Amino acid sequence: MKLRNILLAATVAASSLMGCTHRFEEINDNPWTSNDIDVKHVMAFTQAKMYASGHEAWRSSIIMGGAYAQNTACLYSTGMGFTTNDGYTEPTFSLLFKDIIKNIEDSKVRLEQEEGVDHYIAQFDIIKVVNMLRATELYGDIPYSTAGKGFTEGIYYPVYESQEEVLEMMVIDLLNARTAIKASSAEQFTSHDAYDASTDKKDQYTKLANSLLIKIGMLMSEANPARGAEIFKMGYNDDGGYISSWADASYVRHVEAGGPWGQHVNGIGIAVEGQVGGFSHAFLSEAALKYMQSHHDPRIFRVVAHCDYVEGVSKAVDNPSLYHNFDPFAQAGEEGEFKKVHFRGVRFGDNGDGNRGLFYRKDTDATQQAAFWRDQNAGERSAYTFQNEGQFITLAGMNPATFNRTMPSIIVGADEIAFLIAEASTIPAYGINDDGAFRRGVELAISKYDALGFGGGDYENNFSNLYKEQTNPDYNQNENKTQYVNDAVARYNAAADKRDIVVTEHWLSQIGNGYTSFTLVNRTGGPSFLNKVVPVEERDYDLPSFDKDPIENTDATLDGTFEVVLHRGGVTDYTRPSRFPYPNKELNANGENVSAAMQRQRGSISEATHFIAVPQWYSKK
């Protein structure tokens, strides 16, 4: 069945499912009537919904998750500033628990009344794990065994299980689901399935279940590596295989239909495009960008661009004729130094002068800040127009040509699994030695965008050619992709801490996915150049001080530095948060159970420590 038809059916399901919540009297009398939409449509809804909300994705992935992980940055600085905003951290919880999970549970109950549908129930169990894994990775302890059972069992205030218990219950669900999937025939599976892959459904779901076991096993690498290794091997050694190529990977395709607030778009992408509340301020972090530049990462031509915010839509500046001396690998200056470079990232902090300040002018007693988008600072000053010097002072954005409303949502990536296997190979407790996993991970990360049909291919070709024409006549993009892989493997082979190299490349591969980025950094503490606690010396920043504007005046004189605040410590006293807080609505509605969960997770940690700074069970301590 065509994707459009699947998603349109899911939209019909969505509109009907939204109304179910208000039929409590009828539900309590007859729980089987909570939803009369065909289960096949409900399945597509529960698969796609988690990836189709721009409202949720902008907040959880861009403002919070990616900023915490520091491979991207957002100048809605709550995440980078270590502060709290319920409006930014509540949407994921509500999306999952008040919308998706209850429909999964209701569908399972309805299916249990039929014969010969064990494979169908197994699919719903796997979909549940996919959704709930995000919930526990962000929030910690969550309801699992009784979540979503208001329709079916009248449980409206579920108890929170510990994260360890939640993960163990997920393992049971995955093993049972895998057994049912293997016992089924390929012909039994419905075509109303929003999880796409190039393999048949039986093979797809078997490999998805095994890959989720690998993920859960590695999620335990810090908290309980012995048990984590057991679970990891349940997926790694199973004869059904795991996701090892992009043909095996499950993903959700997205289409334009329904508009930016509809059920069909990619939520992260539509937020990057600024279509769900305004310009998203989604940029590359200085840490990630400089790492890419220093290693001549070929992905820089695919994932990075200047933004052109025309008519309220953020698009990539895709006209090469506007540029001169184009060099995406030239790095911005360090403290006290100003360089005119094409791509500059956002420093890690919550103060505008600190995280995007360029220089201080003594003649005006003011800081010049970088532009968010093309010609933002142009005004009447011709030197600041983009085609002149403005291209050298505009921030490097997440490329909207690649990260947009129709980009695929990857459920579990082939690169992610390869990196997890490579990381496990560096941990003695896991008892495996896959020498080729790291190379595969880097190769898969490089090939991902073309393999899964991301946009941005024309941008990559045009701007890699522009770099060749204007700056480096010997440059070849395809050769550089091969060279990057070889160089990464060489760094891995030479490293005393091989795990750090694996984590760093894994971290880079997740640019644009703030959820997995946050989980990786929270679990491993890496890459090693990120700090768990912002050091004293990185809380302020020294801007270069000039007697006048060095952009407009070639004779401007550097005269010392001007110190500005970069990071103010937030509510955690400069400690990178380990979790999202529970929503205020949940604290009010299910306060007793939430309070018990918070106290359990806090343990002996003083109440003086803000809850978002309390490590999760899986966190690097």
XYZ file of C-alpha atoms in Angstrom:
621
model
C 0.000 0.000 0.000
C 1.273 3.474 -0.829
C 2.621 5.530 2.057
C 0.165 8.344 1.439
C -2.781 5.991 1.885
C -1.291 4.500 5.047
C -0.753 7.931 6.561
C -4.106 9.280 5.476
C -5.696 6.301 7.225
C -3.588 7.110 10.255
C -4.924 10.669 10.154
C -8.498 9.414 10.194
C -7.517 7.206 13.105
C -5.891 10.143 14.860
C -8.960 12.346 14.626
C -11.107 9.543 16.024
C -8.642 8.513 18.693
C -8.378 12.040 20.049
C -12.032 11.853 20.980
C -11.766 8.580 22.845
C -10.435 10.228 25.976
C -13.728 11.954 26.634
C -15.906 8.792 26.528
C -15.067 7.579 30.024
C -18.605 6.631 31.035
C -19.091 4.386 28.000
C -15.575 3.012 28.358
C -16.148 2.020 31.967
C -19.348 0.219 31.005
C -17.835 -1.543 28.017
C -14.061 -1.177 27.647
C -14.072 -2.862 24.226
C -15.805 0.167 22.671
C -13.040 2.629 23.431
C -12.081 2.646 19.788
C -13.908 1.247 16.769
C -11.237 2.253 14.240
C -9.663 -0.735 12.505
C -6.569 -1.796 14.437
C -4.457 -1.715 11.280
C -5.007 2.053 11.085
C -4.302 2.477 14.786
C -0.980 0.698 14.316
C 0.162 3.176 11.661
C -0.912 6.021 13.937
C 1.062 4.725 16.930
C 4.121 4.234 14.720
C 4.152 7.606 12.992
C 2.795 9.879 15.716
C 5.995 9.958 17.766
C 7.907 11.366 14.803
C 5.317 13.750 13.353
C 4.878 16.428 16.018
C 6.850 19.571 15.304
C 5.634 21.015 18.582
C 7.222 18.160 20.536
C 10.334 17.721 18.377
C 11.337 21.372 18.460
C 11.250 21.340 22.225
C 12.609 17.905 23.136
C 15.078 17.318 20.324
C 16.273 20.797 19.326
C 15.888 23.029 22.374
C 16.701 20.371 24.977
C 18.209 17.038 23.835
C 20.596 18.194 21.125
C 21.667 21.165 23.211
C 22.362 18.967 26.254
C 24.412 16.654 24.043
C 26.207 19.647 22.527
C 26.405 18.376 18.974
C 23.782 20.953 18.040
C 22.835 24.200 19.716
C 19.666 26.221 20.134
C 19.437 29.842 21.165
C 16.272 29.069 23.036
C 18.871 28.459 25.709
C 16.948 26.428 28.309
C 18.849 23.258 27.427
C 22.278 24.825 27.101
C 21.574 27.048 30.104
C 20.634 24.175 32.443
C 17.322 25.755 33.357
C 13.798 24.329 33.363
C 10.748 25.108 31.291
C 7.787 22.768 31.581
C 6.581 23.855 28.168
C 9.753 22.437 26.631
C 10.065 19.163 28.565
C 6.410 18.167 28.970
C 5.423 17.528 25.319
C 7.224 14.183 24.919
C 5.635 12.795 28.063
C 2.151 13.883 27.031
C 2.566 12.704 23.452
C 3.553 9.228 24.581
C 1.408 8.619 27.643
C -1.734 10.591 26.816
C -1.909 9.668 23.166
C 0.229 6.843 21.815
C 0.571 4.247 24.581
C -3.112 4.089 25.470
C -3.947 3.267 21.841
C -1.272 0.563 21.732
C -2.679 -1.072 24.857
C -6.259 -0.784 23.664
C -5.342 -2.357 20.313
C -3.603 -5.262 22.009
C -6.663 -5.977 24.144
C -8.897 -5.926 21.077
C -6.554 -8.269 19.196
C -6.430 -10.710 22.093
C -10.094 -11.470 21.405
C -9.168 -12.829 17.962
C -7.420 -15.966 16.774
C -4.216 -16.146 14.765
C -3.005 -12.625 15.426
C -0.062 -13.286 17.746
C 2.280 -11.677 15.201
C 0.100 -8.553 15.216
C 0.232 -8.275 18.994
C 3.992 -8.816 18.770
C 4.301 -5.869 16.410
C 2.424 -3.674 18.878
C 4.756 -4.852 21.669
C 7.781 -3.840 19.599
C 6.174 -0.486 18.774
C 5.520 -0.005 22.479
C 9.188 -0.616 23.302
C 10.285 1.852 20.615
C 8.070 4.541 22.125
C 8.673 3.762 25.789
C 12.426 3.525 25.342
C 12.431 7.204 24.449
C 10.357 7.948 27.541
C 12.671 6.223 30.000
C 15.831 7.556 28.321
C 14.596 11.113 28.878
C 12.677 10.901 32.164
C 14.092 7.911 34.063
C 11.545 5.894 36.035
C 8.225 5.692 34.183
C 4.982 3.693 34.281
C 5.325 0.663 32.015
C 3.311 -2.379 33.045
C 0.119 -0.386 33.698
C 0.678 2.607 31.403
C -2.072 3.289 28.881
C -4.590 1.017 30.572
C -7.210 3.620 31.401
C -9.412 2.344 28.581
C -8.989 -1.325 29.260
C -8.534 -1.645 33.018
C -9.503 1.720 34.460
C -5.960 2.474 35.665
C -5.725 6.245 35.403
C -2.927 6.785 37.932
C -0.258 4.202 37.101
C 2.590 3.352 39.423
C 6.105 4.246 38.251
C 8.544 1.354 37.921
C 12.278 1.825 38.280
C 14.225 2.265 35.088
C 15.959 -1.063 35.656
C 12.579 -2.796 35.988
C 11.274 -1.004 32.904
C 14.205 -2.173 30.795
C 13.813 -5.745 32.024
C 10.110 -5.699 31.125
C 11.030 -4.405 27.682
C 13.400 -7.337 27.257
C 10.604 -9.796 28.099
C 8.263 -8.075 25.634
C 10.905 -8.149 22.898
C 11.781 -11.798 23.417
C 8.118 -12.814 23.382
C 7.481 -10.671 20.338
C 10.479 -12.111 18.521
C 9.220 -15.644 19.161
C 5.781 -14.780 17.778
C 7.237 -13.004 14.751
C 9.480 -15.960 13.904
C 6.551 -18.352 14.186
C 4.498 -16.349 11.702
C 4.510 -16.370 7.910
C 5.453 -13.363 5.828
C 1.970 -13.317 4.259
C 0.277 -12.618 7.597
C 1.598 -9.092 8.011
C -0.550 -6.094 7.118
C 0.518 -3.520 4.562
C -0.848 -0.793 6.837
C 2.564 -0.337 8.439
C 4.339 3.005 8.768
C 7.645 1.330 9.657
C 9.287 1.007 6.266
C 12.278 -1.162 5.310
C 13.672 -2.874 2.245
C 13.203 -6.361 3.718
C 9.998 -8.355 4.217
C 8.031 -7.647 7.382
C 8.975 -10.839 9.193
C 12.669 -10.185 8.684
C 12.259 -6.477 9.424
C 10.574 -6.970 12.794
C 12.906 -9.775 13.849
C 15.921 -7.562 13.188
C 14.238 -4.583 14.828
C 13.575 -6.618 17.992
C 17.176 -7.853 18.090
C 18.530 -4.367 17.513
C 16.418 -3.043 20.376
C 17.892 -5.758 22.607
C 21.368 -4.575 21.578
C 20.383 -0.983 22.429
C 18.963 -1.937 25.825
C 21.997 -4.079 26.567
C 24.287 -1.151 25.879
C 22.032 1.220 27.819
C 23.077 -0.827 30.866
C 26.806 -0.512 30.152
C 27.400 1.844 33.076
C 24.768 0.674 35.553
C 25.030 -3.100 35.190
C 27.442 -4.173 32.442
C 27.199 -7.871 33.330
C 23.438 -7.933 32.808
C 23.772 -5.549 29.891
C 26.118 -7.997 28.189
C 23.585 -10.818 28.591
C 20.816 -8.762 27.012
C 23.126 -7.443 24.288
C 23.967 -11.000 23.245
C 20.271 -11.938 23.116
C 20.076 -9.658 20.099
C 23.620 -9.911 18.786
C 23.767 -13.708 18.635
C 20.223 -14.483 17.525
C 19.950 -16.292 14.187
C 17.394 -13.722 13.011
C 20.112 -11.106 12.749
C 20.129 -7.423 13.619
C 20.129 -4.202 11.591
C 23.486 -4.220 9.807
C 22.743 -2.256 6.645
C 20.433 0.539 5.579
C 18.321 -2.040 3.746
C 17.569 -3.641 7.144
C 16.768 -0.406 8.965
C 13.233 0.524 9.930
C 12.222 4.102 9.315
C 9.132 6.253 8.829
C 8.775 8.121 5.569
C 7.083 11.521 5.608
C 5.107 13.485 3.049
C 3.885 17.068 2.610
C 0.168 16.295 2.979
C -1.625 17.872 5.926
C 0.584 20.902 6.440
C 3.096 21.655 9.184
C 0.714 20.727 12.012
C -0.505 17.539 10.346
C 0.210 13.866 10.933
C 2.551 13.285 8.006
C 5.546 15.602 8.331
C 8.801 14.930 10.113
C 8.541 16.799 13.409
C 12.228 17.649 13.725
C 12.403 18.726 10.104
C 9.335 20.939 10.195
C 10.747 22.600 13.317
C 14.110 23.204 11.621
C 12.156 24.858 8.839
C 10.583 27.194 11.394
C 7.018 26.139 10.600
C 5.691 25.348 14.070
C 6.034 28.578 15.993
C 8.826 30.569 14.401
C 12.510 30.378 13.608
C 13.899 27.410 15.530
C 17.433 28.740 16.164
C 18.765 25.272 15.315
C 22.513 25.530 14.772
C 25.645 23.429 14.956
C 27.535 23.631 18.227
C 31.040 24.998 18.143
C 32.310 21.708 19.590
C 30.808 19.542 16.839
C 31.544 21.959 14.014
C 35.200 22.439 14.893
C 35.664 18.689 15.250
C 34.201 18.203 11.795
C 36.325 20.992 10.348
C 39.552 19.785 11.906
C 39.013 16.303 10.425
C 37.702 17.495 7.049
C 34.424 15.678 7.602
C 32.665 15.395 4.204
C 29.250 15.505 5.920
C 29.787 19.210 6.492
C 28.447 19.753 2.981
C 25.257 17.866 3.861
C 24.360 18.732 7.446
C 25.525 22.364 7.656
C 24.247 25.460 5.844
C 23.473 29.113 6.325
C 19.786 29.797 6.779
C 17.658 32.134 4.688
C 14.556 33.053 6.665
C 12.373 34.342 3.847
C 8.606 34.663 4.326
C 8.791 32.890 7.670
C 10.346 29.666 6.361
C 13.918 28.659 7.153
C 15.632 27.374 4.031
C 19.253 26.754 3.138
C 21.100 29.522 1.353
C 21.618 27.435 -1.754
C 22.919 29.969 -4.276
C 26.672 29.383 -4.723
C 27.058 32.671 -6.618
C 26.593 34.578 -3.361
C 29.819 33.139 -1.926
C 33.458 34.005 -2.384
C 36.550 32.130 -1.201
C 34.217 29.469 0.177
C 35.902 27.285 2.792
C 33.639 25.299 5.126
C 36.665 23.794 6.883
C 38.112 27.128 8.083
C 37.599 27.405 11.845
C 36.437 30.399 13.853
C 38.970 31.973 16.155
C 39.556 30.979 19.745
C 39.109 33.314 22.706
C 40.382 36.813 22.007
C 40.546 36.168 18.262
C 38.235 37.073 15.392
C 38.430 35.294 12.044
C 36.178 35.738 9.067
C 35.040 32.172 8.343
C 32.038 30.782 6.533
C 30.825 28.292 9.123
C 30.856 29.207 12.809
C 29.022 27.303 15.529
C 27.338 28.393 18.731
C 29.395 28.311 21.933
C 28.014 26.369 24.880
C 26.211 28.844 27.094
C 23.100 30.858 27.725
C 24.189 34.451 27.196
C 23.987 36.017 23.740
C 27.194 38.036 23.968
C 29.021 34.891 25.042
C 27.680 32.189 22.772
C 27.459 34.179 19.535
C 29.492 37.329 20.159
C 32.079 38.110 17.460
C 33.988 41.085 18.834
C 33.684 44.130 21.045
C 33.861 47.669 19.635
C 35.300 50.362 21.864
C 33.980 53.180 19.701
C 30.369 52.104 20.301
C 30.856 50.242 23.605
C 28.933 47.299 22.172
C 29.321 43.644 21.215
C 28.771 42.601 17.614
C 26.917 39.307 17.474
C 26.716 36.775 14.665
C 23.647 36.784 12.434
C 21.046 34.042 12.689
C 20.227 34.086 8.995
C 21.229 35.678 5.690
C 21.224 39.472 5.781
C 19.795 39.668 9.316
C 22.380 42.325 10.146
C 22.570 43.951 6.719
C 20.354 46.982 7.181
C 21.937 49.970 5.521
C 25.477 48.648 6.030
C 26.641 47.245 2.728
C 29.583 45.411 4.292
C 27.131 43.286 6.287
C 25.112 42.057 3.311
C 25.552 38.352 2.822
C 27.195 38.512 -0.598
C 29.821 40.837 0.837
C 31.088 40.140 4.365
C 27.823 38.912 5.893
C 28.621 35.355 4.821
C 31.546 35.396 7.251
C 29.499 36.363 10.309
C 26.389 34.168 9.924
C 25.912 31.144 12.154
C 26.083 27.611 10.752
C 22.612 26.114 10.878
C 21.298 22.577 10.728
C 20.867 22.376 6.971
C 17.147 22.689 6.074
C 17.876 21.113 2.696
C 18.640 17.894 4.608
C 16.707 18.287 7.854
C 13.223 19.116 6.623
C 9.590 18.082 6.755
C 9.993 15.066 4.427
C 13.230 13.611 5.770
C 12.862 10.017 7.055
C 12.598 9.270 10.764
C 14.995 6.461 11.611
C 13.625 4.036 14.216
C 16.969 2.305 14.816
C 19.856 3.220 12.559
C 22.325 0.810 10.992
C 25.107 3.214 11.974
C 23.838 3.333 15.558
C 23.918 -0.451 15.911
C 27.376 -0.716 14.370
C 28.704 1.895 16.797
C 27.071 0.130 19.756
C 28.711 -3.137 18.691
C 32.038 -1.345 18.292
C 31.660 0.168 21.751
C 30.747 -3.193 23.273
C 33.944 -4.559 21.746
C 35.916 -2.117 23.921
C 34.200 -3.190 27.164
C 35.608 -6.445 28.604
C 32.344 -7.364 30.332
C 30.592 -7.719 26.973
C 32.970 -10.421 25.808
C 32.811 -9.718 22.075
C 35.446 -8.627 19.596
C 34.057 -7.313 16.324
C 37.086 -5.651 14.746
C 35.154 -4.330 11.759
C 32.225 -2.746 13.601
C 33.792 0.677 13.979
C 34.645 0.979 10.281
C 31.127 -0.151 9.385
C 29.665 2.447 11.709
C 31.575 5.308 10.108
C 30.823 4.076 6.593
C 27.132 3.732 7.410
C 27.044 7.169 8.998
C 28.582 8.721 5.887
C 26.237 6.879 3.502
C 23.045 7.358 5.523
C 21.707 10.438 3.768
C 21.758 8.994 0.278
C 20.796 5.474 1.362
C 17.543 6.555 3.040
C 16.582 9.355 0.683
C 17.313 12.443 2.749
C 17.271 15.695 0.837
C 20.334 17.894 0.525
C 22.069 15.892 -2.187
C 22.056 18.800 -4.633
C 23.290 21.137 -1.916
C 26.153 18.744 -1.119
C 27.164 18.506 -4.764
C 26.915 22.238 -5.440
C 28.859 23.343 -2.393
C 31.546 20.674 -2.520
C 32.084 21.782 -6.123
C 32.106 25.420 -4.997
C 34.843 24.639 -2.466
C 36.812 22.961 -5.239
C 36.355 25.908 -7.611
C 37.033 28.726 -5.169
C 39.470 27.326 -2.623
C 40.877 23.834 -3.185
C 41.128 22.688 -6.822
C 42.313 19.229 -5.726
C 39.241 18.504 -3.626
C 37.131 15.456 -4.452
C 34.069 14.763 -2.281
C 33.918 11.014 -2.924
C 37.627 10.604 -2.246
C 37.261 12.615 0.943
C 34.500 10.276 2.148
C 36.832 7.324 1.756
C 39.680 9.257 3.367
C 37.536 10.268 6.325
C 36.651 6.637 7.054
C 40.291 5.575 6.806
C 41.433 8.441 9.027
C 38.782 7.632 11.635
C 39.902 3.992 11.698
C 43.506 5.156 12.051
C 42.528 7.343 15.016
C 40.724 4.372 16.540
C 43.689 2.018 16.059
C 46.126 4.529 17.556
C 43.963 5.543 20.523
C 44.643 4.445 24.070
C 40.940 5.003 24.790
C 39.238 3.380 21.812
C 35.816 3.677 23.392
C 36.080 7.463 23.309
C 36.767 7.413 19.571
C 33.730 5.188 19.019
C 31.501 7.423 21.139
C 32.726 10.552 19.371
C 31.925 9.214 15.905
C 28.595 7.892 17.184
C 27.860 11.351 18.601
C 28.611 13.010 15.252
C 26.404 10.538 13.412
C 23.398 11.624 15.496
C 23.499 15.322 14.559
C 19.857 16.209 14.066
C 18.535 13.584 16.485
C 18.573 15.194 19.908
C 16.983 12.186 21.609
C 19.698 9.649 20.805
C 22.412 12.293 21.169
C 21.283 13.089 24.696
C 21.056 9.415 25.645
C 24.546 8.682 24.337
C 26.174 11.566 26.212
C 24.159 10.845 29.348
C 25.149 7.166 29.310
C 28.824 7.456 28.397
C 29.806 10.945 29.515
C 31.561 11.286 26.160
C 32.970 12.506 23.908
C 35.855 13.208 26.250
C 36.110 16.872 25.257
C 32.669 17.563 26.740
C 32.520 18.477 30.404
C 29.965 17.137 32.870
C 30.482 20.277 34.935
C 31.220 23.527 33.120
C 34.736 24.489 34.302
C 35.295 27.871 35.908
C 37.447 28.979 32.991
C 34.614 28.267 30.523
C 31.931 30.268 32.312
C 33.113 33.540 30.801
C 34.492 34.301 27.348
C 37.059 36.808 26.145
C 35.959 38.554 22.979
C 38.598 40.364 20.938
C 38.345 44.117 21.463
C 38.790 46.506 18.523
C 38.916 50.266 18.334
C 36.286 50.114 15.559
C 34.432 47.615 13.391
C 37.012 45.223 11.827
C 34.497 44.072 9.214
C 33.989 47.501 7.692
C 37.443 48.848 8.458
C 40.603 47.063 7.349
C 42.673 49.366 9.582
C 40.780 48.401 12.767
C 43.193 47.702 15.619
C 42.984 44.803 18.046
C 43.262 46.208 21.542
C 43.033 43.509 24.191
C 39.942 41.526 25.122
C 36.505 42.134 26.570
C 35.112 39.544 28.988
C 31.462 38.527 28.663
C 29.356 35.928 30.479
C 29.072 32.622 28.623
C 27.331 30.300 31.107
C 25.435 31.238 34.269
C 25.024 27.794 35.797
C 21.262 27.430 35.615
C 19.500 25.476 38.364
C 22.180 22.775 38.542
C 25.198 24.862 39.561
C 26.907 24.314 36.178
C 26.273 20.533 36.095
C 24.975 19.110 32.804
C 21.452 17.756 33.464
C 20.887 14.004 33.372
C 17.148 13.965 32.778
C 14.006 15.829 31.833
C 11.775 16.724 34.806
C 8.345 15.175 35.111
C 5.550 17.445 33.778
C 3.689 19.712 36.153
C 0.420 18.139 34.984
C 1.638 14.714 36.031
C 2.858 16.006 39.383
C -0.631 17.402 39.997
C -2.665 14.496 38.631
C -0.551 11.541 39.767
C 1.429 13.232 42.486
C 1.761 10.356 44.945
C 3.254 7.979 42.402
C 5.499 10.626 40.843
C 6.794 11.758 44.238
C 7.630 8.185 45.183
C 9.525 7.735 41.918
C 11.457 10.968 42.405
C 12.455 10.060 45.936
C 13.541 6.587 44.864
C 15.735 7.995 42.118
C 17.162 10.722 44.319
C 18.274 8.155 46.893
C 20.810 9.753 49.211
C 21.332 12.798 46.993
C 20.367 15.935 48.888
C 17.232 17.908 48.079
C 19.600 20.824 47.478
C 20.516 19.159 44.172
C 17.935 19.950 41.524
C 16.175 16.822 40.301
C 17.332 17.272 36.691
C 20.928 16.960 37.944
C 20.219 13.625 39.663
C 21.750 10.873 37.492
C 19.430 8.340 35.944
C 20.060 4.649 36.588
C 21.741 4.310 33.187
C 23.716 7.565 33.471
C 27.485 7.807 33.671
C 28.087 8.551 37.332
